[in-house]
PDB file of C-alpha atoms and ligand atoms in Angstrom:
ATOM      1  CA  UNK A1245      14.136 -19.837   1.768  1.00  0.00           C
ATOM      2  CA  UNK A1246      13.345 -20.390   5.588  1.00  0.00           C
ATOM      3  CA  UNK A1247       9.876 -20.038   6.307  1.00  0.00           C
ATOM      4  CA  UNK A1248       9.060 -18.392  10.184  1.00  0.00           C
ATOM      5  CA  UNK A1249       5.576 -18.401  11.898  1.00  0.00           C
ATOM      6  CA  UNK A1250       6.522 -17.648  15.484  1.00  0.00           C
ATOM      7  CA  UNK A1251       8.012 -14.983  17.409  1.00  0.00           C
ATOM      8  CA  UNK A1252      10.838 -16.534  18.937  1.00  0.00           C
ATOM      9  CA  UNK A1253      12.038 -18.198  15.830  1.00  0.00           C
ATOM     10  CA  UNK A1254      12.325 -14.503  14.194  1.00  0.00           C
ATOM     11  CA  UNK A1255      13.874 -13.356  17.177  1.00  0.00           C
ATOM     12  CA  UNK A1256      16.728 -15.804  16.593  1.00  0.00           C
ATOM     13  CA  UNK A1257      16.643 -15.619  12.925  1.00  0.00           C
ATOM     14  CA  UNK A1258      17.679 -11.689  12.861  1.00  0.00           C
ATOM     15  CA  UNK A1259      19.145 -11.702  15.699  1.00  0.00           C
ATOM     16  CA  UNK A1260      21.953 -14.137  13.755  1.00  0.00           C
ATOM     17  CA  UNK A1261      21.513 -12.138  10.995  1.00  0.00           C
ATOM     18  CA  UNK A1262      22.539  -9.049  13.321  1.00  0.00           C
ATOM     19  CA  UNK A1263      25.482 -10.619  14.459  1.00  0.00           C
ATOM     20  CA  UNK A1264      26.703 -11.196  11.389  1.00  0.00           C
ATOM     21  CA  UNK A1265      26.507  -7.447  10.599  1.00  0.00           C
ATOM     22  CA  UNK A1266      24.139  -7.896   7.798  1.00  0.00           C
ATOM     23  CA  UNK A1267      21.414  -5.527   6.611  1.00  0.00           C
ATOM     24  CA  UNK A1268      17.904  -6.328   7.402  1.00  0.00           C
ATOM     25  CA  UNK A1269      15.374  -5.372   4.865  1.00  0.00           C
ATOM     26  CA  UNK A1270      11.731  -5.881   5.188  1.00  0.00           C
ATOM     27  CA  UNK A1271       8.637  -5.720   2.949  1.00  0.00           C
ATOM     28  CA  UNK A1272       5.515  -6.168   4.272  1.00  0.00           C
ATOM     29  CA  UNK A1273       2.306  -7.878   1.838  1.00  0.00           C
ATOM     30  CA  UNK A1274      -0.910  -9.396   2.395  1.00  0.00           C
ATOM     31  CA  UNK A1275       0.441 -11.844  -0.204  1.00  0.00           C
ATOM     32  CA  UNK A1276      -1.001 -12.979  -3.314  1.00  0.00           C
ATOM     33  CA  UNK A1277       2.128 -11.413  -4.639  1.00  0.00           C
ATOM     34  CA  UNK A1278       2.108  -9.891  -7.786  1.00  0.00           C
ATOM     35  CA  UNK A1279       4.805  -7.705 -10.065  1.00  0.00           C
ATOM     36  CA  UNK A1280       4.271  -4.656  -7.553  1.00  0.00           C
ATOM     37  CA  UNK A1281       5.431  -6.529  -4.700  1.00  0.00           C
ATOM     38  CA  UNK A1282       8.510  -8.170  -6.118  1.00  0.00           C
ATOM     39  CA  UNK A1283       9.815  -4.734  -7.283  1.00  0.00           C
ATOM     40  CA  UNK A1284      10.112  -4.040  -3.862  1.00  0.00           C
ATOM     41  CA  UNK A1285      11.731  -7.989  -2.595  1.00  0.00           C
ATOM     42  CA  UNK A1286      14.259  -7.419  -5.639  1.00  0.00           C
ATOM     43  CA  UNK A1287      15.358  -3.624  -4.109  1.00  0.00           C
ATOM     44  CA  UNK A1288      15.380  -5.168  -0.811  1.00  0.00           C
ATOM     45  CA  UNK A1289      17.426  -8.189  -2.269  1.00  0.00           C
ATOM     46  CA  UNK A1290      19.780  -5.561  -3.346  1.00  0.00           C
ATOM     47  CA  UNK A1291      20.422  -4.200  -0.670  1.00  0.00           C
ATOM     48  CA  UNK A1292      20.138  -6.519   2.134  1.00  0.00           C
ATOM     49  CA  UNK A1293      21.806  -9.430   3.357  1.00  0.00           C
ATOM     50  CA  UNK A1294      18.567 -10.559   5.114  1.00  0.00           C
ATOM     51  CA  UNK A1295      15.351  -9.926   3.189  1.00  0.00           C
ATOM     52  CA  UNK A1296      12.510 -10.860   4.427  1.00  0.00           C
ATOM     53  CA  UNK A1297       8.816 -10.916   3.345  1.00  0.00           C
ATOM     54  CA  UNK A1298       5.817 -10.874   5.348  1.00  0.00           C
ATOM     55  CA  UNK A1299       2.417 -12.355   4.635  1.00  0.00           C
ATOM     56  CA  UNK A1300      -0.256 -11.294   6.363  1.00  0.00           C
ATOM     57  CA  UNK A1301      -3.497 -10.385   5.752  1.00  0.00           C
ATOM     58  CA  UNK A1302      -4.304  -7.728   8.353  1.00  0.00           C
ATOM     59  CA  UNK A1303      -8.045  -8.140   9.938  1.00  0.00           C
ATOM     60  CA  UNK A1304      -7.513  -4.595  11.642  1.00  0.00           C
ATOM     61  CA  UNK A1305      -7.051  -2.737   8.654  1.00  0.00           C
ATOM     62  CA  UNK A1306     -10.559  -4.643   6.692  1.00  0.00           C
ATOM     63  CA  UNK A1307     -13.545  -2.448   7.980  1.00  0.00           C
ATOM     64  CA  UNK A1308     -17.039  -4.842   8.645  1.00  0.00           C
ATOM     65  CA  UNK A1309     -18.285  -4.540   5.133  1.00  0.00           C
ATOM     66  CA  UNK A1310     -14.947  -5.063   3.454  1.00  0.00           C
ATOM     67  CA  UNK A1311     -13.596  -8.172   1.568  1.00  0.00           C
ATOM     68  CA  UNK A1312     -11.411  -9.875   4.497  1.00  0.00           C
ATOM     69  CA  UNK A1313     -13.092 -13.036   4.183  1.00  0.00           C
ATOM     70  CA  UNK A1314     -12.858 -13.347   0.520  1.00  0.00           C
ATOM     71  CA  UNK A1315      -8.973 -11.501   0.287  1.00  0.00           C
ATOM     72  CA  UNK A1316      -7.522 -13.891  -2.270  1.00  0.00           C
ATOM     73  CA  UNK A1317      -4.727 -16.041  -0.804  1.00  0.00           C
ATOM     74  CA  UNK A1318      -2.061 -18.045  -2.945  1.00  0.00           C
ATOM     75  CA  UNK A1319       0.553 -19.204  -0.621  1.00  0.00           C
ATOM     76  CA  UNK A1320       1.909 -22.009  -3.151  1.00  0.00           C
ATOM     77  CA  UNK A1321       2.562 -19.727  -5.815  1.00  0.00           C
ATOM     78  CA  UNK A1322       3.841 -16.740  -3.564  1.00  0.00           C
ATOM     79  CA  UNK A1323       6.439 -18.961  -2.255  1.00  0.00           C
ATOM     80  CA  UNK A1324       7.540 -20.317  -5.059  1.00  0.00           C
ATOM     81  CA  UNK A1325       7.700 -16.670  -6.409  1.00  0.00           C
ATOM     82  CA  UNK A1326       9.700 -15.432  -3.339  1.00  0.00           C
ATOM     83  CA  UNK A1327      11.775 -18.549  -3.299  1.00  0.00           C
ATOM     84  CA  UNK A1328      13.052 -18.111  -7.307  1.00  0.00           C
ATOM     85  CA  UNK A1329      13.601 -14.523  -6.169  1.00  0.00           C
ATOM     86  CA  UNK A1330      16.302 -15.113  -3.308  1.00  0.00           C
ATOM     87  CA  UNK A1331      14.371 -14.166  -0.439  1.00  0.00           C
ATOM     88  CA  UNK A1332      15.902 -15.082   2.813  1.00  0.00           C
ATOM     89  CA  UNK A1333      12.662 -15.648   5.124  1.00  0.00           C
ATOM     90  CA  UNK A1334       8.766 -15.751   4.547  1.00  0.00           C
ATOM     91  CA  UNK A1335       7.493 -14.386   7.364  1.00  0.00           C
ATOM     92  CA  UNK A1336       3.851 -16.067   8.148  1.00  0.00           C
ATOM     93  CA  UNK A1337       2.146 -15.245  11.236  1.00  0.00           C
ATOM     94  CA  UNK A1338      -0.892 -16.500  12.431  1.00  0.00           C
ATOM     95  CA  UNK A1339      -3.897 -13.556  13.512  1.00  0.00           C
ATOM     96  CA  UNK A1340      -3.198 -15.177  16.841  1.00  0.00           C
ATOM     97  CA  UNK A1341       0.468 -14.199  16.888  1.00  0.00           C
ATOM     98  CA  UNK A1342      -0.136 -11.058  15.800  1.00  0.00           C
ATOM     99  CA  UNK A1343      -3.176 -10.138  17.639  1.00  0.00           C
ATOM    100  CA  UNK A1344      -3.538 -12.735  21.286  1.00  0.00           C
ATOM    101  CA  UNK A1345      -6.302 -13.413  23.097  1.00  0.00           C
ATOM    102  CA  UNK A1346      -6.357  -9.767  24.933  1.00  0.00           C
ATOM    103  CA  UNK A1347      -5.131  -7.921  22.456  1.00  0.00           C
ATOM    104  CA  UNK A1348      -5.937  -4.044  23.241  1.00  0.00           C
ATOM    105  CA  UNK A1349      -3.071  -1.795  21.741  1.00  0.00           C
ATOM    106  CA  UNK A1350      -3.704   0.139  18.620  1.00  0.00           C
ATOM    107  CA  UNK A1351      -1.800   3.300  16.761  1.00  0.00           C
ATOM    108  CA  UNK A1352      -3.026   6.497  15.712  1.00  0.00           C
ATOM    109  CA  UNK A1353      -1.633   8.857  12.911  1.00  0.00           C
ATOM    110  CA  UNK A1354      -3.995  12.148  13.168  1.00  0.00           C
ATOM    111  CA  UNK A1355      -4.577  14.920  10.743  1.00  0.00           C
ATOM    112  CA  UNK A1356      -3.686  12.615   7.516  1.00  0.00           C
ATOM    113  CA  UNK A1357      -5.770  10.108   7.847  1.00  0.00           C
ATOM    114  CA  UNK A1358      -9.407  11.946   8.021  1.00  0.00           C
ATOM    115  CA  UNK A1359      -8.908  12.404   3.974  1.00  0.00           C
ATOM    116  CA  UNK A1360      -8.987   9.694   1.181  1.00  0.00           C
ATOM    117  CA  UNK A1361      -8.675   6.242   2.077  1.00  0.00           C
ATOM    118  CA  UNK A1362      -8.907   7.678   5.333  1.00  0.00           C
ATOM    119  CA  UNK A1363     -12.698   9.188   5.433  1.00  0.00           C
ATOM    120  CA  UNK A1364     -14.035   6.000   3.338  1.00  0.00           C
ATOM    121  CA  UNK A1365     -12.499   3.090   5.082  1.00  0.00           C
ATOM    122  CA  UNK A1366     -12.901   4.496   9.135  1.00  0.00           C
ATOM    123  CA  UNK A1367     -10.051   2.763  11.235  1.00  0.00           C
ATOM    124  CA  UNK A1368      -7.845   1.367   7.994  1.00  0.00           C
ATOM    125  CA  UNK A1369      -5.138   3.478   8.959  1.00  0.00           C
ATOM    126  CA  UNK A1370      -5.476   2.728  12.580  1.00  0.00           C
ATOM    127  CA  UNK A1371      -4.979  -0.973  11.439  1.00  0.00           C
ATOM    128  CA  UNK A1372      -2.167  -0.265   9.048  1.00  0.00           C
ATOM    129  CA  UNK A1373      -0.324   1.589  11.638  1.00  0.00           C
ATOM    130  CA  UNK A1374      -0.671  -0.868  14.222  1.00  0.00           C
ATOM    131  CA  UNK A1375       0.378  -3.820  12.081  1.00  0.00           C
ATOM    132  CA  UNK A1376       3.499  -2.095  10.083  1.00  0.00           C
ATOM    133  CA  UNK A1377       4.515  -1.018  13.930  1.00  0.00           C
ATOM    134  CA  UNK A1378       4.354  -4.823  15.601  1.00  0.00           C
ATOM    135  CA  UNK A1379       5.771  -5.660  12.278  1.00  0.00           C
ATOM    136  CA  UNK A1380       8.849  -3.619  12.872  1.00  0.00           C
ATOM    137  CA  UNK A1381       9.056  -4.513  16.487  1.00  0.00           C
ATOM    138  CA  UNK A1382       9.264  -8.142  15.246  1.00  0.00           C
ATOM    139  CA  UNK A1383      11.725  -8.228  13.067  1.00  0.00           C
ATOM    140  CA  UNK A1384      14.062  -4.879  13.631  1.00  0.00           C
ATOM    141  CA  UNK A1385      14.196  -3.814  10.181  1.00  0.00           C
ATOM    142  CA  UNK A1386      16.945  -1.399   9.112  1.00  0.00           C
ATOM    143  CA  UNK A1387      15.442  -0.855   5.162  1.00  0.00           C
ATOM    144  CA  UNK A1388      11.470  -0.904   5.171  1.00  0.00           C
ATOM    145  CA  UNK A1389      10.333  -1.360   1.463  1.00  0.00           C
ATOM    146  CA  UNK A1390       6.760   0.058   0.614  1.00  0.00           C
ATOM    147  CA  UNK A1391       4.934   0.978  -2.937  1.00  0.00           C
ATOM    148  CA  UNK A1392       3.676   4.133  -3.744  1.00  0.00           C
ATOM    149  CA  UNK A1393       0.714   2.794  -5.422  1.00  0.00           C
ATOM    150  CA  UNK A1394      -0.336   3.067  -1.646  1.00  0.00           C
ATOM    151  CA  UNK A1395       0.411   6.411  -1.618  1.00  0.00           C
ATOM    152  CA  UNK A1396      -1.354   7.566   1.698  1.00  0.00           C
ATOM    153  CA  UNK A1397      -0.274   4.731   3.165  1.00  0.00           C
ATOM    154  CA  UNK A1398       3.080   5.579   2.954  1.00  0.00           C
ATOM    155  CA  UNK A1399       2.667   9.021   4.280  1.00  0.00           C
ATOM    156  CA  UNK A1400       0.817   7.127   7.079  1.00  0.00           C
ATOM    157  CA  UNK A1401       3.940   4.991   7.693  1.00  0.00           C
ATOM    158  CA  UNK A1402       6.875   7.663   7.425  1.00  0.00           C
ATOM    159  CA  UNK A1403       4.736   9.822   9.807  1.00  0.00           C
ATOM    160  CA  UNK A1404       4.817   6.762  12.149  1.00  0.00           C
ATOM    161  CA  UNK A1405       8.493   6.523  12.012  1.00  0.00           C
ATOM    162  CA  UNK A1406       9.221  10.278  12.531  1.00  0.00           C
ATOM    163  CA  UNK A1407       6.975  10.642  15.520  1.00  0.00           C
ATOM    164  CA  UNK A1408       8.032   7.634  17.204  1.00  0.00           C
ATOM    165  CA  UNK A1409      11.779   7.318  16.543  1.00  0.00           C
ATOM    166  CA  UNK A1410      11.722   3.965  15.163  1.00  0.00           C
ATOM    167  CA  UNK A1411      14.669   3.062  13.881  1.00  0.00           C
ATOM    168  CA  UNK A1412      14.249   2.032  10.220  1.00  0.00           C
ATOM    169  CA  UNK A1413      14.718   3.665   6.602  1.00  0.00           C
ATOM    170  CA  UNK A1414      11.731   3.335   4.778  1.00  0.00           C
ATOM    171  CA  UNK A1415      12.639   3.164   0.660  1.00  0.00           C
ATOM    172  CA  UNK A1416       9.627   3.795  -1.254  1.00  0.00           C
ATOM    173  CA  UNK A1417       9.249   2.537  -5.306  1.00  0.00           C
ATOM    174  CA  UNK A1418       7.036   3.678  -7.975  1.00  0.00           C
ATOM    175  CA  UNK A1419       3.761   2.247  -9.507  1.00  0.00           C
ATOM    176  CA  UNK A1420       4.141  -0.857 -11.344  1.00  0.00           C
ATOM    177  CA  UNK A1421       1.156  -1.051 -14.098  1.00  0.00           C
ATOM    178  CA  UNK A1422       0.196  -4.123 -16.628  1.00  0.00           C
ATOM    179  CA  UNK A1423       0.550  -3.027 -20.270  1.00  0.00           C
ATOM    180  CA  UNK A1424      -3.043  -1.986 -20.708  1.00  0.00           C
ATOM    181  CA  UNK A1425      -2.068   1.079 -17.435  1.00  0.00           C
ATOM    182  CA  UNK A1426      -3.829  -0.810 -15.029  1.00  0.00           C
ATOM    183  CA  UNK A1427      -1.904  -0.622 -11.342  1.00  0.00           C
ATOM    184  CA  UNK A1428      -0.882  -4.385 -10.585  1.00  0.00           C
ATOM    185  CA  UNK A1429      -2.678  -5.387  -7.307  1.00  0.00           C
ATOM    186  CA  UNK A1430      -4.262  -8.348  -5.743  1.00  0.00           C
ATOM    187  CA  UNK A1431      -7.737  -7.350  -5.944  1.00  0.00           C
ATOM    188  CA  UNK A1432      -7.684  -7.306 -10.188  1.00  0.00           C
ATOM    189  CA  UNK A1433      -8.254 -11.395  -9.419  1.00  0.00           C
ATOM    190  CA  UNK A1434     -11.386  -9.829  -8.904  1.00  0.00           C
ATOM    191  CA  UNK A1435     -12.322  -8.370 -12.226  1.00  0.00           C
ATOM    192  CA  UNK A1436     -14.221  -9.788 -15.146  1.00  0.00           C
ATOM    193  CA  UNK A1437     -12.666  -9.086 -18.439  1.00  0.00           C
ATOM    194  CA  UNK A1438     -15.655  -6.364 -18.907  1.00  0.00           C
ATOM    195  CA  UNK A1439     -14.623  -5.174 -15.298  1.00  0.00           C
ATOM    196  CA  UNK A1440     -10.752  -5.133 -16.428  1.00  0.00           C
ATOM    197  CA  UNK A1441     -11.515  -2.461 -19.430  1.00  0.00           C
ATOM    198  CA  UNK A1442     -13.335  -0.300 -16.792  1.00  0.00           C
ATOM    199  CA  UNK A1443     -10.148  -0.598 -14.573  1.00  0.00           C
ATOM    200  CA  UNK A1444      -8.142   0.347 -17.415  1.00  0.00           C
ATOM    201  CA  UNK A1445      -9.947   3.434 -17.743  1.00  0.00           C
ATOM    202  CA  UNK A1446      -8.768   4.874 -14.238  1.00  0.00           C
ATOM    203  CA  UNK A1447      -5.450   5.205 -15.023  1.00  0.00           C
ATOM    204  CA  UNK A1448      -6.647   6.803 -18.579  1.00  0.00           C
ATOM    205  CA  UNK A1449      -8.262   9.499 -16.437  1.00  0.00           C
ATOM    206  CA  UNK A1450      -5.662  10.107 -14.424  1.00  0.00           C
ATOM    207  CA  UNK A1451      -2.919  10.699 -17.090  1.00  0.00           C
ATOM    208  CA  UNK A1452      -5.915  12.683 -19.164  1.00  0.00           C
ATOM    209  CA  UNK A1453      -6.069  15.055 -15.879  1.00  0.00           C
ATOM    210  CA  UNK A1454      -2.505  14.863 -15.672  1.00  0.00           C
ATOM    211  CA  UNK A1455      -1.998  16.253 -19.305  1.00  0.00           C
ATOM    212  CA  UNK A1456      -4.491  18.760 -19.056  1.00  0.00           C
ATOM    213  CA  UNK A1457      -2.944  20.411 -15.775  1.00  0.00           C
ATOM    214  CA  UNK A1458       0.266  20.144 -17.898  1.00  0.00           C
ATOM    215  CA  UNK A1459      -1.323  22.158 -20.762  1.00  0.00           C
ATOM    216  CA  UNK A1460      -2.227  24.913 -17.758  1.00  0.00           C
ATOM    217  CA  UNK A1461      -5.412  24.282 -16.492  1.00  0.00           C
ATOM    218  CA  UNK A1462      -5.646  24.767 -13.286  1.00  0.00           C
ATOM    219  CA  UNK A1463      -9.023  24.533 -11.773  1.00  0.00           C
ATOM    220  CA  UNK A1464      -9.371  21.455  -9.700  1.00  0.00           C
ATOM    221  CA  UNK A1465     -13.008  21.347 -10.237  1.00  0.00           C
ATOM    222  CA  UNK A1466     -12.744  21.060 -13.607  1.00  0.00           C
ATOM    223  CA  UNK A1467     -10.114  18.373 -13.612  1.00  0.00           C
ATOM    224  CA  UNK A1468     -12.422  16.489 -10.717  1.00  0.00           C
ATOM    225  CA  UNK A1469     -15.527  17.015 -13.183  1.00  0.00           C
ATOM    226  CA  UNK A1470     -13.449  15.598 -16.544  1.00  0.00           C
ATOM    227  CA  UNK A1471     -12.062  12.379 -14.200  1.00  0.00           C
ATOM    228  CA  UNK A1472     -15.589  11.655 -13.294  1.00  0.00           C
ATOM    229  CA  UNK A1473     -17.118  12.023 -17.054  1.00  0.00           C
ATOM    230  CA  UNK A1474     -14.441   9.525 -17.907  1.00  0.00           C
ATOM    231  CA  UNK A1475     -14.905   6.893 -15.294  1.00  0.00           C
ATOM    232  CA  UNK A1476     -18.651   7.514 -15.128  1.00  0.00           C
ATOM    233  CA  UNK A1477     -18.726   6.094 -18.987  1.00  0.00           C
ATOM    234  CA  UNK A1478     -17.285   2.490 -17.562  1.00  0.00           C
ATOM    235  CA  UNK A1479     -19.545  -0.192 -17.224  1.00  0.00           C
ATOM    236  CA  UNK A1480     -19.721  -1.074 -12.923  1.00  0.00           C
ATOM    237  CA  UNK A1481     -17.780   1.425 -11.945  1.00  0.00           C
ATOM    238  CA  UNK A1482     -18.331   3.541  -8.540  1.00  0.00           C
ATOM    239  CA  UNK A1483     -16.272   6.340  -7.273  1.00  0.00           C
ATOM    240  CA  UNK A1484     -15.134   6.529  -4.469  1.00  0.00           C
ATOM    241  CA  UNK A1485     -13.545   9.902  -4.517  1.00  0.00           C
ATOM    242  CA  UNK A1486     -10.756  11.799  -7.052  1.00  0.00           C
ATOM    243  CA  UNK A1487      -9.091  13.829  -5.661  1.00  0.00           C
ATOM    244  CA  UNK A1488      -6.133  16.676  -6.184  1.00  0.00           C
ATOM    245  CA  UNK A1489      -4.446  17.775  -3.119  1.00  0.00           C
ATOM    246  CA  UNK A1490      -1.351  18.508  -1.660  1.00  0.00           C
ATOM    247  CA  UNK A1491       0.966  14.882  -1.556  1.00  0.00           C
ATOM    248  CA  UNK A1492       2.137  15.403   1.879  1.00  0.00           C
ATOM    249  CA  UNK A1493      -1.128  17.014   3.735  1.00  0.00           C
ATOM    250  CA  UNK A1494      -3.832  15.699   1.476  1.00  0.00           C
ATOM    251  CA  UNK A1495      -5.561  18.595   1.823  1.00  0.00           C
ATOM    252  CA  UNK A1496      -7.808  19.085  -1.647  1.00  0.00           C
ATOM    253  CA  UNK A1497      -6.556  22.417  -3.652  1.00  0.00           C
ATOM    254  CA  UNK A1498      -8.998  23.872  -5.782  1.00  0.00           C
ATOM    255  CA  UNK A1499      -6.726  26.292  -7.432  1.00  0.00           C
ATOM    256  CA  UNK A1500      -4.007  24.195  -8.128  1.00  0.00           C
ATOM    257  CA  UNK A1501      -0.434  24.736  -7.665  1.00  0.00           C
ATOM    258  CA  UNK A1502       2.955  22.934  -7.157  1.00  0.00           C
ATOM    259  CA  UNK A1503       3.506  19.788  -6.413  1.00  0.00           C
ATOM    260  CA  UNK A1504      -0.092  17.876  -7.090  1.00  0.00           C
ATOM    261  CA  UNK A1505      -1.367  14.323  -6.193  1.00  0.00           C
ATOM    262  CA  UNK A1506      -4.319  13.200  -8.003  1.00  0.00           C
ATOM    263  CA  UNK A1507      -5.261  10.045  -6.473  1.00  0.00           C
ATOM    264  CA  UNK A1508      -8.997   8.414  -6.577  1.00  0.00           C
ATOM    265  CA  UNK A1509     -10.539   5.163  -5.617  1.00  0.00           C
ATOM    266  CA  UNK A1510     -12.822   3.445  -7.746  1.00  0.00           C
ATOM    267  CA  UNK A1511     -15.410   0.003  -7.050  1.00  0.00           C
ATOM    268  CA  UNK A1512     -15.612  -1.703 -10.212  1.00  0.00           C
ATOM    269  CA  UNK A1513     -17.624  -4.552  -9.471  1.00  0.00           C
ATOM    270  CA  UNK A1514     -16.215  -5.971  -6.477  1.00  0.00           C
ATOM    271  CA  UNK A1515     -12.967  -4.535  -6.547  1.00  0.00           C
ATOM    272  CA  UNK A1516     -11.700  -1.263  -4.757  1.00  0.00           C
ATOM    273  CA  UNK A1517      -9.196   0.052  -6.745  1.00  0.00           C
ATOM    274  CA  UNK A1518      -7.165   2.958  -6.492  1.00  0.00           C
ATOM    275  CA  UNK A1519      -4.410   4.399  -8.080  1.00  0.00           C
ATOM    276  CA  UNK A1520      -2.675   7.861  -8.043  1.00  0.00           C
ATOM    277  CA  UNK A1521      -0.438   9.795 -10.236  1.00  0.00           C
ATOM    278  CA  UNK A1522       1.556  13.136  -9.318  1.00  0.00           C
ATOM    279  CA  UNK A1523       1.670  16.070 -11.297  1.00  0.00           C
ATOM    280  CA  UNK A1524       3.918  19.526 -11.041  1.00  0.00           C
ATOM    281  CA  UNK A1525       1.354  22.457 -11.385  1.00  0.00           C
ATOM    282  CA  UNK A1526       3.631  25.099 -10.780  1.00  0.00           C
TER     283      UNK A1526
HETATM  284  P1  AMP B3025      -0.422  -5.235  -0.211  1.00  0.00           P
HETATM  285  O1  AMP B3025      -0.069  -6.691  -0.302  1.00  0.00           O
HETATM  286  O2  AMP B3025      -1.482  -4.818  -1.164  1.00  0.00           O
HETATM  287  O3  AMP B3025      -0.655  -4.792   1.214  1.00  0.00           O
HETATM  288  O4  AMP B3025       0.862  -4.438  -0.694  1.00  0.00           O
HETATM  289  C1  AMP B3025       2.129  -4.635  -0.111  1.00  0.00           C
HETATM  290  C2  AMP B3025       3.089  -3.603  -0.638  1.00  0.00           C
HETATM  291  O5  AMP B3025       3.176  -3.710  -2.055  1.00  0.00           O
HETATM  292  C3  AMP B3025       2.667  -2.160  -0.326  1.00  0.00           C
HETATM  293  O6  AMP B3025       3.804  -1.419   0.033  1.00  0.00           O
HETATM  294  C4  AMP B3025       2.101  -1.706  -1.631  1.00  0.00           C
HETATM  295  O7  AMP B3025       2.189  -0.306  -1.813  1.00  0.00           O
HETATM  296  C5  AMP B3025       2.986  -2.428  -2.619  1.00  0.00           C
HETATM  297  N1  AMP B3025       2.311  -2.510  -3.921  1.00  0.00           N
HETATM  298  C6  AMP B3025       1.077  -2.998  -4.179  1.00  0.00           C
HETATM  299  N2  AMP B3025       0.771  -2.837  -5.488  1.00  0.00           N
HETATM  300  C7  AMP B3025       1.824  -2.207  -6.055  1.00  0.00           C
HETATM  301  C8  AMP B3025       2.116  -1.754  -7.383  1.00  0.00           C
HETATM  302  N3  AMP B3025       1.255  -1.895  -8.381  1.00  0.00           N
HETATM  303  N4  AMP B3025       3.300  -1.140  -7.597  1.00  0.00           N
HETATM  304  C9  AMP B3025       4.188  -0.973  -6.585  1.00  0.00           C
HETATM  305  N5  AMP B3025       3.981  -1.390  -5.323  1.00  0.00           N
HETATM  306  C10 AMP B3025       2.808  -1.995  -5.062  1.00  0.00           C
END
């Protein structure tokens, strides 16, 4: 596995690659890789002949109060995980690559982002956006590999690739949990083992709200209401917000009907967790 930092060396790097008439996949992480994230390096191994990983832990996307500082890094272990797994190129840019003394450019996707993850974390999105853009200036992906554990996000980043023509296929995979139904992600480092049975208990609410919409009820207050009794019962736990709305527009339904996300976003202790399940209501 090659390891890249600068700008020109990627340049060359898939610019070979190019010539060669291989297939470029990338998947961008903040590292601290986990099972989620090598889901997505073994579907880009698949079906790439270049696959290559980023690391980078995004300071436009961490709001002032948020855990940037503290974002758990484990670069020895993450390369060993991506070498074992065949990747091509770890991509590793310094913030001063990415963002130069300067710096003043930022993207914007409207309408989508005032809800969720949106309304709690102001200027996330803008930061996502911005970074998964440079990103794909950078290294001229043709397969773009994301998780749907981010579910928003995702919506974020195929309505940046529709409305500005960017050339790439985005491929998106499904949830990866740990036995107990806990969502794999880098911030469970975070947990206590008391914490870790209050995390368990999100994804217990949302397959409980899942089965009752199943069953026929339809009210989204109700469904809200039952989420919250659950979670409310865990020890540390803060919500965020649960909510059921439409998976494309995010827009909350209170009747429900058709296609149905139920996402929320939890703080157990120190960790912001969410998770999100989708449900057919018709
Ligand atoms: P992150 O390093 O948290 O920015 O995540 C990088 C990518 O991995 C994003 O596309 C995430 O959606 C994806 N990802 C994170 N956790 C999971 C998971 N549990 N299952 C599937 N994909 C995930």
């Amino acid at each position: 596995m090659e390891e890249i930092s600068t700008l020109p060396e990627m340049k060359e790097k898939v610019g070979e690659a190019r010539r060669k008439g291989h297939i470029i996949g990338l998947v961008p992480t903040m590292g601290c890789l986990h099972a989620g994230h090598m889901s997505l390096v073994d579907r880009a191994r698949k079906e790439c002949g270049l696959t290559v990983v980023s690391i980078f832990i995004n300071p436009s996307q961490f709001g002032p109060n948020e855990d940037l500082a503290s974002y758990p890094v484990r670069l020895d272990e993450d390369r060993a995980r991506l070498r074992s797994s065949g990747v091509d190129v770890l991509f590793l840019p310094t913030r001063e690559t990415i963002y130069p003394h300067g710096y003043r450019t930022y993207v914007e996707v409207e309408e989508i982002t005032r809800h969720l993850c949106g309304k709690s974390r102001p200027g996330f999105f803008r930061g996502v956006a911005t970074v998964v853009l440079k990103l794909f200036n950078i290294v001229k992906p043709d397969r773009a590999y994301f998780g749907e554990k981010d579910w928003q996000q995702l919506a974020v980043v195929e309505s940046l690739v529709r409305d500005l023509n960017l050339d790439v296929t985005l491929v998106r995979l499904p949830i990866v949990r740990d036995p107990d139904g806990v969502a794999v992600s880098s911030r469970n480092l975070y947990l206590s083992p008391a914490e870790r049975v209050s995390a368990a208990a999100l994804s217990g609410a949302l397959q409980s709200a899942r089965k009752k919409i199943l069953e026929g009820e339809r009210s989204g207050e109700k469904i809200r209401q039952h989420m919250r009794e659950l979670i409310q019962k865990q020890n540390g736990a803060e919500i965020d917000y649960i909510s059921l709305c439409d998976p494309e527009t995010f827009q909350d339904r209170e009747e429900l009907r058709g296609r149905t996300l139920i996402a929320l976003a939890v703080k157990v202790g120190q960790a912001r967790l969410i998770d999100n399940c989708l449900v057919d209501a018709s």
